Short mmCIF file of C-alpha atoms in Angstrom, two decimals:
data_model
loop_
_atom_site.label_atom_id
_atom_site.label_comp_id
_atom_site.label_asym_id
_atom_site.label_seq_id
_atom_site.Cartn_x
_atom_site.Cartn_y
_atom_site.Cartn_z
CA MET A 19 0.00 0.00 0.00
CA SER A 20 1.48 3.36 -1.08
CA ALA A 21 1.97 6.13 1.44
CA ARG A 22 -0.51 9.00 1.44
CA LYS A 23 0.59 12.18 -0.29
CA PRO A 24 1.53 15.18 1.85
CA GLY A 25 -1.44 17.48 2.35
CA VAL A 26 -2.12 21.09 1.42
CA VAL A 27 -5.10 23.29 2.33
CA PHE A 28 -6.48 25.85 -0.13
CA LEU A 29 -8.53 28.42 1.79
CA LEU A 30 -10.47 30.22 -0.93
CA GLY A 31 -13.06 32.97 -1.11
CA PRO A 32 -13.96 36.30 -2.67
CA THR A 33 -12.48 39.57 -1.49
CA ALA A 34 -13.71 40.75 1.94
CA SER A 35 -15.04 37.30 2.85
CA GLY A 36 -12.88 36.91 5.97
CA LYS A 37 -10.25 34.48 4.66
CA THR A 38 -7.30 36.01 6.51
CA GLY A 39 -8.99 35.99 9.90
CA LEU A 40 -10.07 32.38 9.46
CA ALA A 41 -6.58 31.38 8.27
CA VAL A 42 -4.99 32.88 11.38
CA GLU A 43 -7.44 31.04 13.63
CA LEU A 44 -6.70 27.76 11.85
CA VAL A 45 -2.93 28.22 12.11
CA GLU A 46 -3.26 28.57 15.86
CA ARG A 47 -5.26 25.33 16.07
CA LEU A 48 -3.29 23.32 13.51
CA ASP A 49 0.43 22.73 13.01
CA ALA A 50 0.27 24.88 9.89
CA GLU A 51 1.91 27.81 8.09
CA ILE A 52 0.26 30.33 5.79
CA VAL A 53 1.33 30.97 2.20
CA SER A 54 -0.29 34.08 0.71
CA VAL A 55 -1.94 33.74 -2.71
CA ASP A 56 -2.41 37.42 -3.47
CA SER A 57 -1.01 39.27 -6.47
CA ALA A 58 -0.98 42.63 -4.65
CA MET A 59 0.32 41.58 -1.23
CA VAL A 60 3.60 40.56 -2.85
CA TYR A 61 4.46 44.28 -3.15
CA CYS A 62 6.19 46.29 -0.43
CA GLY A 63 4.54 49.56 0.56
CA MET A 64 1.09 48.41 -0.54
CA ASP A 65 -0.31 47.54 2.86
CA ILE A 66 -3.63 49.23 3.57
CA GLY A 67 -5.23 48.82 0.16
CA THR A 68 -4.35 45.15 -0.03
CA ALA A 69 -5.69 44.43 3.48
CA LYS A 70 -2.24 43.05 4.26
CA PRO A 71 -2.03 41.49 7.74
CA ASP A 72 -0.66 43.93 10.31
CA ALA A 73 2.44 43.34 12.43
CA GLU A 74 0.45 41.87 15.30
CA THR A 75 -1.29 39.37 13.02
CA LEU A 76 1.97 38.42 11.31
CA ALA A 77 3.53 37.81 14.72
CA ARG A 78 0.71 35.37 15.48
CA ALA A 79 0.73 33.77 12.02
CA PRO A 80 3.60 34.59 9.63
CA HIS A 81 2.64 34.73 5.95
CA ALA A 82 5.02 33.60 3.21
CA LEU A 83 5.05 35.47 -0.14
CA ILE A 84 4.12 38.95 1.07
CA ASP A 85 6.47 41.95 0.73
CA ILE A 86 8.75 40.12 -1.70
CA ARG A 87 8.75 42.64 -4.58
CA ASP A 88 9.06 46.37 -5.08
CA PRO A 89 5.98 47.77 -6.87
CA ALA A 90 8.18 48.66 -9.86
CA GLN A 91 9.16 45.01 -10.31
CA PRO A 92 7.02 42.51 -12.22
CA TYR A 93 5.71 39.35 -10.56
CA SER A 94 4.05 36.74 -12.74
CA ALA A 95 1.92 33.66 -12.22
CA ALA A 96 4.99 31.63 -13.19
CA ASP A 97 7.00 33.39 -10.46
CA PHE A 98 4.26 32.63 -7.96
CA ARG A 99 4.07 28.96 -8.92
CA ALA A 100 7.81 28.48 -8.44
CA ASP A 101 7.83 30.39 -5.14
CA ALA A 102 4.73 28.64 -3.78
CA ILE A 103 6.08 25.16 -4.56
CA ALA A 104 9.33 26.04 -2.79
CA GLU A 105 7.41 27.30 0.27
CA ILE A 106 5.17 24.23 0.37
CA GLU A 107 8.19 21.93 0.19
CA ARG A 108 9.85 23.91 3.00
CA ILE A 109 6.77 23.63 5.20
CA HIS A 110 6.40 19.92 4.48
CA ALA A 111 10.07 19.37 5.30
CA ALA A 112 9.40 20.93 8.71
CA GLY A 113 6.57 18.44 9.25
CA ARG A 114 3.87 21.09 9.07
CA LEU A 115 0.74 21.70 6.97
CA PRO A 116 0.81 24.41 4.28
CA LEU A 117 -2.30 26.61 4.27
CA LEU A 118 -2.58 28.65 1.09
CA THR A 119 -5.03 31.53 1.21
CA GLY A 120 -5.80 34.55 -0.94
CA GLY A 121 -8.07 35.81 -3.67
CA THR A 122 -5.93 35.58 -6.82
CA SER A 123 -7.60 32.77 -8.73
CA LEU A 124 -5.01 32.97 -11.51
CA TYR A 125 -2.31 32.01 -9.00
CA PHE A 126 -4.32 29.07 -7.64
CA ARG A 127 -4.94 27.89 -11.22
CA ALA A 128 -1.28 28.26 -12.15
CA LEU A 129 -0.23 26.29 -9.09
CA GLU A 130 -2.68 23.43 -9.49
CA ASP A 131 -2.94 23.18 -13.28
CA GLY A 132 0.37 24.57 -14.46
CA LEU A 133 0.80 27.34 -17.03
CA SER A 134 -0.89 27.27 -20.41
CA ASP A 135 0.93 27.70 -23.72
CA MET A 136 -2.21 29.16 -25.29
CA PRO A 137 -1.81 32.73 -26.61
CA SER A 138 -3.72 35.59 -25.03
CA ARG A 139 -6.66 37.26 -26.70
CA ASP A 140 -5.85 39.58 -29.59
CA GLU A 141 -8.68 42.12 -29.83
CA ALA A 142 -7.65 43.46 -33.25
CA LEU A 143 -7.53 39.94 -34.71
CA ARG A 144 -10.88 39.09 -33.14
CA ALA A 145 -12.44 42.20 -34.64
CA ARG A 146 -11.16 41.21 -38.09
CA LEU A 147 -12.50 37.65 -37.75
CA THR A 148 -15.87 39.00 -36.61
CA ALA A 149 -15.99 41.33 -39.63
CA GLU A 150 -15.18 38.41 -41.94
CA ALA A 151 -17.95 36.36 -40.33
CA GLU A 152 -20.44 39.20 -40.80
CA ARG A 153 -19.49 39.33 -44.47
CA ASP A 154 -19.13 35.61 -45.27
CA GLY A 155 -20.93 33.88 -42.40
CA TRP A 156 -19.56 31.75 -39.52
CA HIS A 157 -20.11 28.61 -41.62
CA ALA A 158 -17.47 29.88 -44.06
CA LEU A 159 -15.02 30.43 -41.18
CA HIS A 160 -15.82 26.95 -39.92
CA GLU A 161 -14.88 25.55 -43.33
CA ARG A 162 -11.60 27.46 -43.10
CA LEU A 163 -10.99 25.88 -39.68
CA ARG A 164 -11.73 22.40 -41.03
CA ALA A 165 -9.11 22.92 -43.74
CA ILE A 166 -6.53 24.17 -41.21
CA ASP A 167 -7.29 21.68 -38.43
CA PRO A 168 -9.68 18.79 -39.25
CA ASP A 169 -9.69 17.62 -35.60
CA SER A 170 -10.90 20.99 -34.32
CA GLY A 171 -13.32 21.26 -37.24
CA ARG A 172 -14.95 17.98 -36.21
CA ARG A 173 -15.00 18.89 -32.51
CA ILE A 174 -16.42 22.42 -32.88
CA HIS A 175 -19.96 22.83 -34.17
CA ARG A 176 -20.37 25.00 -37.27
CA ASN A 177 -22.73 27.30 -35.33
CA ASP A 178 -20.37 27.80 -32.36
CA ALA A 179 -19.08 31.24 -33.31
CA GLN A 180 -17.10 31.83 -30.12
CA ARG A 181 -15.05 28.63 -30.36
CA ILE A 182 -14.56 28.98 -34.13
CA GLN A 183 -13.19 32.47 -33.58
CA ARG A 184 -10.87 31.34 -30.77
CA ALA A 185 -9.53 28.39 -32.81
CA LEU A 186 -8.76 30.61 -35.81
CA GLU A 187 -7.21 33.20 -33.50
CA ILE A 188 -4.90 30.55 -32.00
CA HIS A 189 -3.84 29.38 -35.46
CA GLU A 190 -3.10 32.88 -36.75
CA LEU A 191 -1.13 33.82 -33.62
CA THR A 192 0.93 30.62 -33.40
CA GLY A 193 0.90 29.07 -36.86
CA LEU A 194 -0.08 25.77 -35.22
CA ALA A 195 -3.30 23.77 -35.30
CA PRO A 196 -5.37 24.43 -32.16
CA SER A 197 -5.77 20.68 -31.58
CA VAL A 198 -1.97 20.34 -31.41
CA LEU A 199 -1.70 23.07 -28.78
CA HIS A 200 -4.60 21.62 -26.78
CA ALA A 201 -2.87 18.23 -26.76
CA ARG A 202 0.36 19.85 -25.58
CA ASP A 203 -1.56 21.60 -22.81
CA ARG A 204 -3.06 18.29 -21.64
CA ASP A 205 0.37 16.64 -21.61
CA ARG A 206 1.83 19.60 -19.72
CA ARG A 207 -0.90 19.50 -17.10
CA ASN A 208 -0.39 15.77 -16.61
CA ALA A 209 3.36 16.25 -16.28
CA SER A 210 2.98 19.11 -13.80
CA ALA A 211 0.39 17.39 -11.58
CA LEU A 212 1.03 18.29 -7.96
CA PRO A 213 2.28 15.52 -5.65
CA TRP A 214 -0.04 16.56 -2.80
CA SER A 215 -3.51 15.87 -1.47
CA ILE A 216 -5.44 19.15 -1.57
CA CYS A 217 -8.33 20.07 0.71
CA LYS A 218 -10.25 23.04 -0.71
CA ILE A 219 -12.36 25.21 1.57
CA ALA A 220 -14.26 28.22 0.26
CA VAL A 221 -15.64 30.84 2.63
CA ALA A 222 -18.23 33.44 1.61
CA PRO A 223 -21.42 34.97 2.99
CA ALA A 224 -24.54 33.23 1.73
CA ARG A 225 -26.17 36.53 0.74
CA ARG A 226 -24.58 38.59 -2.04
CA GLN A 227 -25.81 41.80 -0.44
CA THR A 228 -23.82 41.00 2.70
CA LEU A 229 -20.65 40.70 0.64
CA HIS A 230 -21.40 43.98 -1.15
CA GLU A 231 -21.88 45.72 2.19
CA ARG A 232 -18.63 44.27 3.53
CA ILE A 233 -16.74 45.46 0.46
CA ALA A 234 -18.03 49.03 0.79
CA GLN A 235 -17.41 49.10 4.54
CA ARG A 236 -13.89 47.73 4.15
CA PHE A 237 -12.95 50.36 1.56
CA ARG A 238 -14.24 53.13 3.82
CA SER A 239 -12.17 51.63 6.64
CA MET A 240 -9.09 51.56 4.41
CA LEU A 241 -9.53 55.25 3.66
CA ALA A 242 -9.85 55.99 7.38
CA GLN A 243 -6.61 54.06 7.98
CA GLY A 244 -4.72 56.25 5.49
CA LEU A 245 -5.08 54.57 2.09
CA TYR A 246 -5.09 57.90 0.24
CA ALA A 247 -1.76 58.88 1.78
CA GLU A 248 -0.37 55.43 0.95
CA VAL A 249 -1.27 55.88 -2.73
CA GLU A 250 0.07 59.46 -2.67
CA LYS A 251 3.45 58.12 -1.61
CA LEU A 252 3.43 55.65 -4.49
CA TYR A 253 2.18 58.34 -6.90
CA ALA A 254 5.19 60.49 -6.05
CA ARG A 255 7.59 57.85 -7.29
CA PRO A 256 8.78 58.58 -10.87
CA ASP A 257 9.30 54.88 -11.60
CA LEU A 258 5.64 53.92 -11.01
CA SER A 259 2.67 54.33 -13.35
CA LEU A 260 -0.68 52.76 -14.18
CA GLU A 261 1.09 50.65 -16.79
CA LEU A 262 2.52 48.47 -14.01
CA PRO A 263 0.53 45.50 -12.64
CA SER A 264 1.04 46.69 -9.06
CA MET A 265 -0.68 50.03 -9.69
CA ARG A 266 -3.59 48.39 -11.51
CA ALA A 267 -4.69 46.73 -8.26
CA VAL A 268 -8.24 47.60 -7.23
CA GLY A 269 -8.32 50.74 -5.09
CA TYR A 270 -4.85 51.86 -6.07
CA ARG A 271 -5.81 52.35 -9.71
CA GLN A 272 -8.88 54.44 -8.90
CA LEU A 273 -7.12 56.68 -6.36
CA TRP A 274 -4.21 57.11 -8.79
CA GLN A 275 -6.75 58.36 -11.37
CA VAL A 276 -8.10 60.77 -8.75
CA MET A 277 -4.59 62.14 -8.32
CA ASP A 278 -4.24 62.38 -12.10
CA GLY A 279 -7.33 64.60 -12.08
CA ASP A 280 -9.41 62.15 -14.11
CA MET A 281 -12.16 62.01 -11.47
CA THR A 282 -13.17 63.38 -8.10
CA LEU A 283 -12.42 61.53 -4.87
CA ASP A 284 -16.09 60.59 -4.46
CA GLU A 285 -16.11 59.18 -8.01
CA GLY A 286 -12.89 57.30 -7.31
CA ILE A 287 -14.34 55.75 -4.17
CA GLU A 288 -17.50 54.74 -6.03
CA LYS A 289 -15.50 53.18 -8.86
CA ALA A 290 -13.18 51.36 -6.46
CA VAL A 291 -16.10 49.80 -4.58
CA PHE A 292 -17.74 48.83 -7.88
CA ALA A 293 -14.49 47.29 -9.15
CA SER A 294 -14.14 45.32 -5.90
CA ARG A 295 -17.67 43.98 -6.29
CA GLN A 296 -16.94 42.96 -9.89
CA LEU A 297 -13.77 41.23 -8.71
CA ALA A 298 -15.76 39.34 -6.08
CA LYS A 299 -18.27 38.28 -8.73
CA ARG A 300 -15.49 36.87 -10.94
CA GLN A 301 -13.92 35.11 -7.97
CA LEU A 302 -17.22 33.46 -7.03
CA THR A 303 -17.86 32.39 -10.63
CA TRP A 304 -14.49 30.67 -10.69
CA LEU A 305 -14.98 29.07 -7.28
CA ARG A 306 -18.33 27.61 -8.31
CA SER A 307 -16.66 26.00 -11.32
CA LEU A 308 -14.30 23.98 -9.10
CA ASP A 309 -14.80 20.40 -8.02
CA ASP A 310 -14.40 19.07 -4.47
CA VAL A 311 -14.82 22.40 -2.68
CA ASN A 312 -16.10 22.52 0.91
CA TRP A 313 -18.25 25.65 1.20
CA LEU A 314 -18.63 27.55 4.46
CA ASP A 315 -21.00 30.44 5.19
CA SER A 316 -18.90 33.20 6.74
CA GLU A 317 -21.98 34.52 8.60
CA GLU A 318 -22.39 31.34 10.61
CA LYS A 319 -21.00 30.91 14.09
CA ASN A 320 -18.14 28.50 14.84
CA ILE A 321 -16.88 28.65 11.27
CA GLU A 322 -13.40 27.82 12.58
CA ASN A 323 -14.68 24.52 13.98
CA GLN A 324 -16.42 23.74 10.72
CA ALA A 325 -13.22 24.36 8.77
CA LEU A 326 -11.21 22.25 11.21
CA THR A 327 -13.67 19.39 10.78
CA LYS A 328 -13.38 19.59 6.98
CA ILE A 329 -9.58 19.53 7.18
CA LYS A 330 -9.48 16.67 9.68
CA ASN A 331 -11.96 14.65 7.62
CA ALA A 332 -9.62 15.03 4.64
CA ARG A 333 -7.00 13.15 6.69
CA LEU A 334 -4.14 15.20 5.29
CA ARG A 335 -0.63 14.05 6.07
CA THR A 336 1.83 16.75 7.15
CA GLY A 337 5.47 16.63 6.15
CA ALA A 338 7.51 14.04 4.38
CA VAL A 339 7.74 10.38 5.25
CA LEU A 340 11.02 9.77 7.00
#
């Protein structure tokens, strides 16, 4: 009988759902360490607007992968995957349980599924293909696809405009048949399969309105804590701009535009709250698409005990077999 794989906990949830507080409670009741899965918390000097744990919280429960980059430096999903695997291996080597928590779904996907070789969307190319379809019809573009890639032509229905467009886009951008790239992606995912047992727990309020209220309240609290001054300090740096991923983070982008004179502060606050709600919506859509997720209602009492029960029932092994 083969030994059980080392365990990992994914603590998931939309923004403002209470993930960090729950993670800290779990660390104190499990032999665990937290690894942050947040594309904004990696940056130094971006503390208030990212809801980064304060010094007291970090003393109780240290977080790996926060404050590891200057905002002027790029940090990619590939960087995160490499760093997260190294942290998980370190925690396992210490005989402890890694607890990964954060709201960056791209990072969770990159870690679990690996990185795709598929090209990104090309809006100009898509517009041209759409214009050709309006002129010649999607059936004509489907015939073109069948000539380029018979496998994709058989798999994609002649009325499925979205998939026809994406397949032709992939071919024009790469020069390769989409079916070839899809096969490569499957092989890559199989080769990069993680050697761990993963327990996924998602925490969110049952009512959407509750989450919306939390998001608005949290942003007001951030402003009271000095978020505007934090962004002002970043704005004063000549090496930072809205072209950088760090400054496109929700809240920072809108206040930067306020400082640029593009909108009033009240408009910036309204747009930041709206953007946060849209982010939460995308996060929840992704979470609902996942398999084997244990959902918890953040409004219920004793949520820590519920999470502990889910983790214990998963019978995760901590550390390496010696």
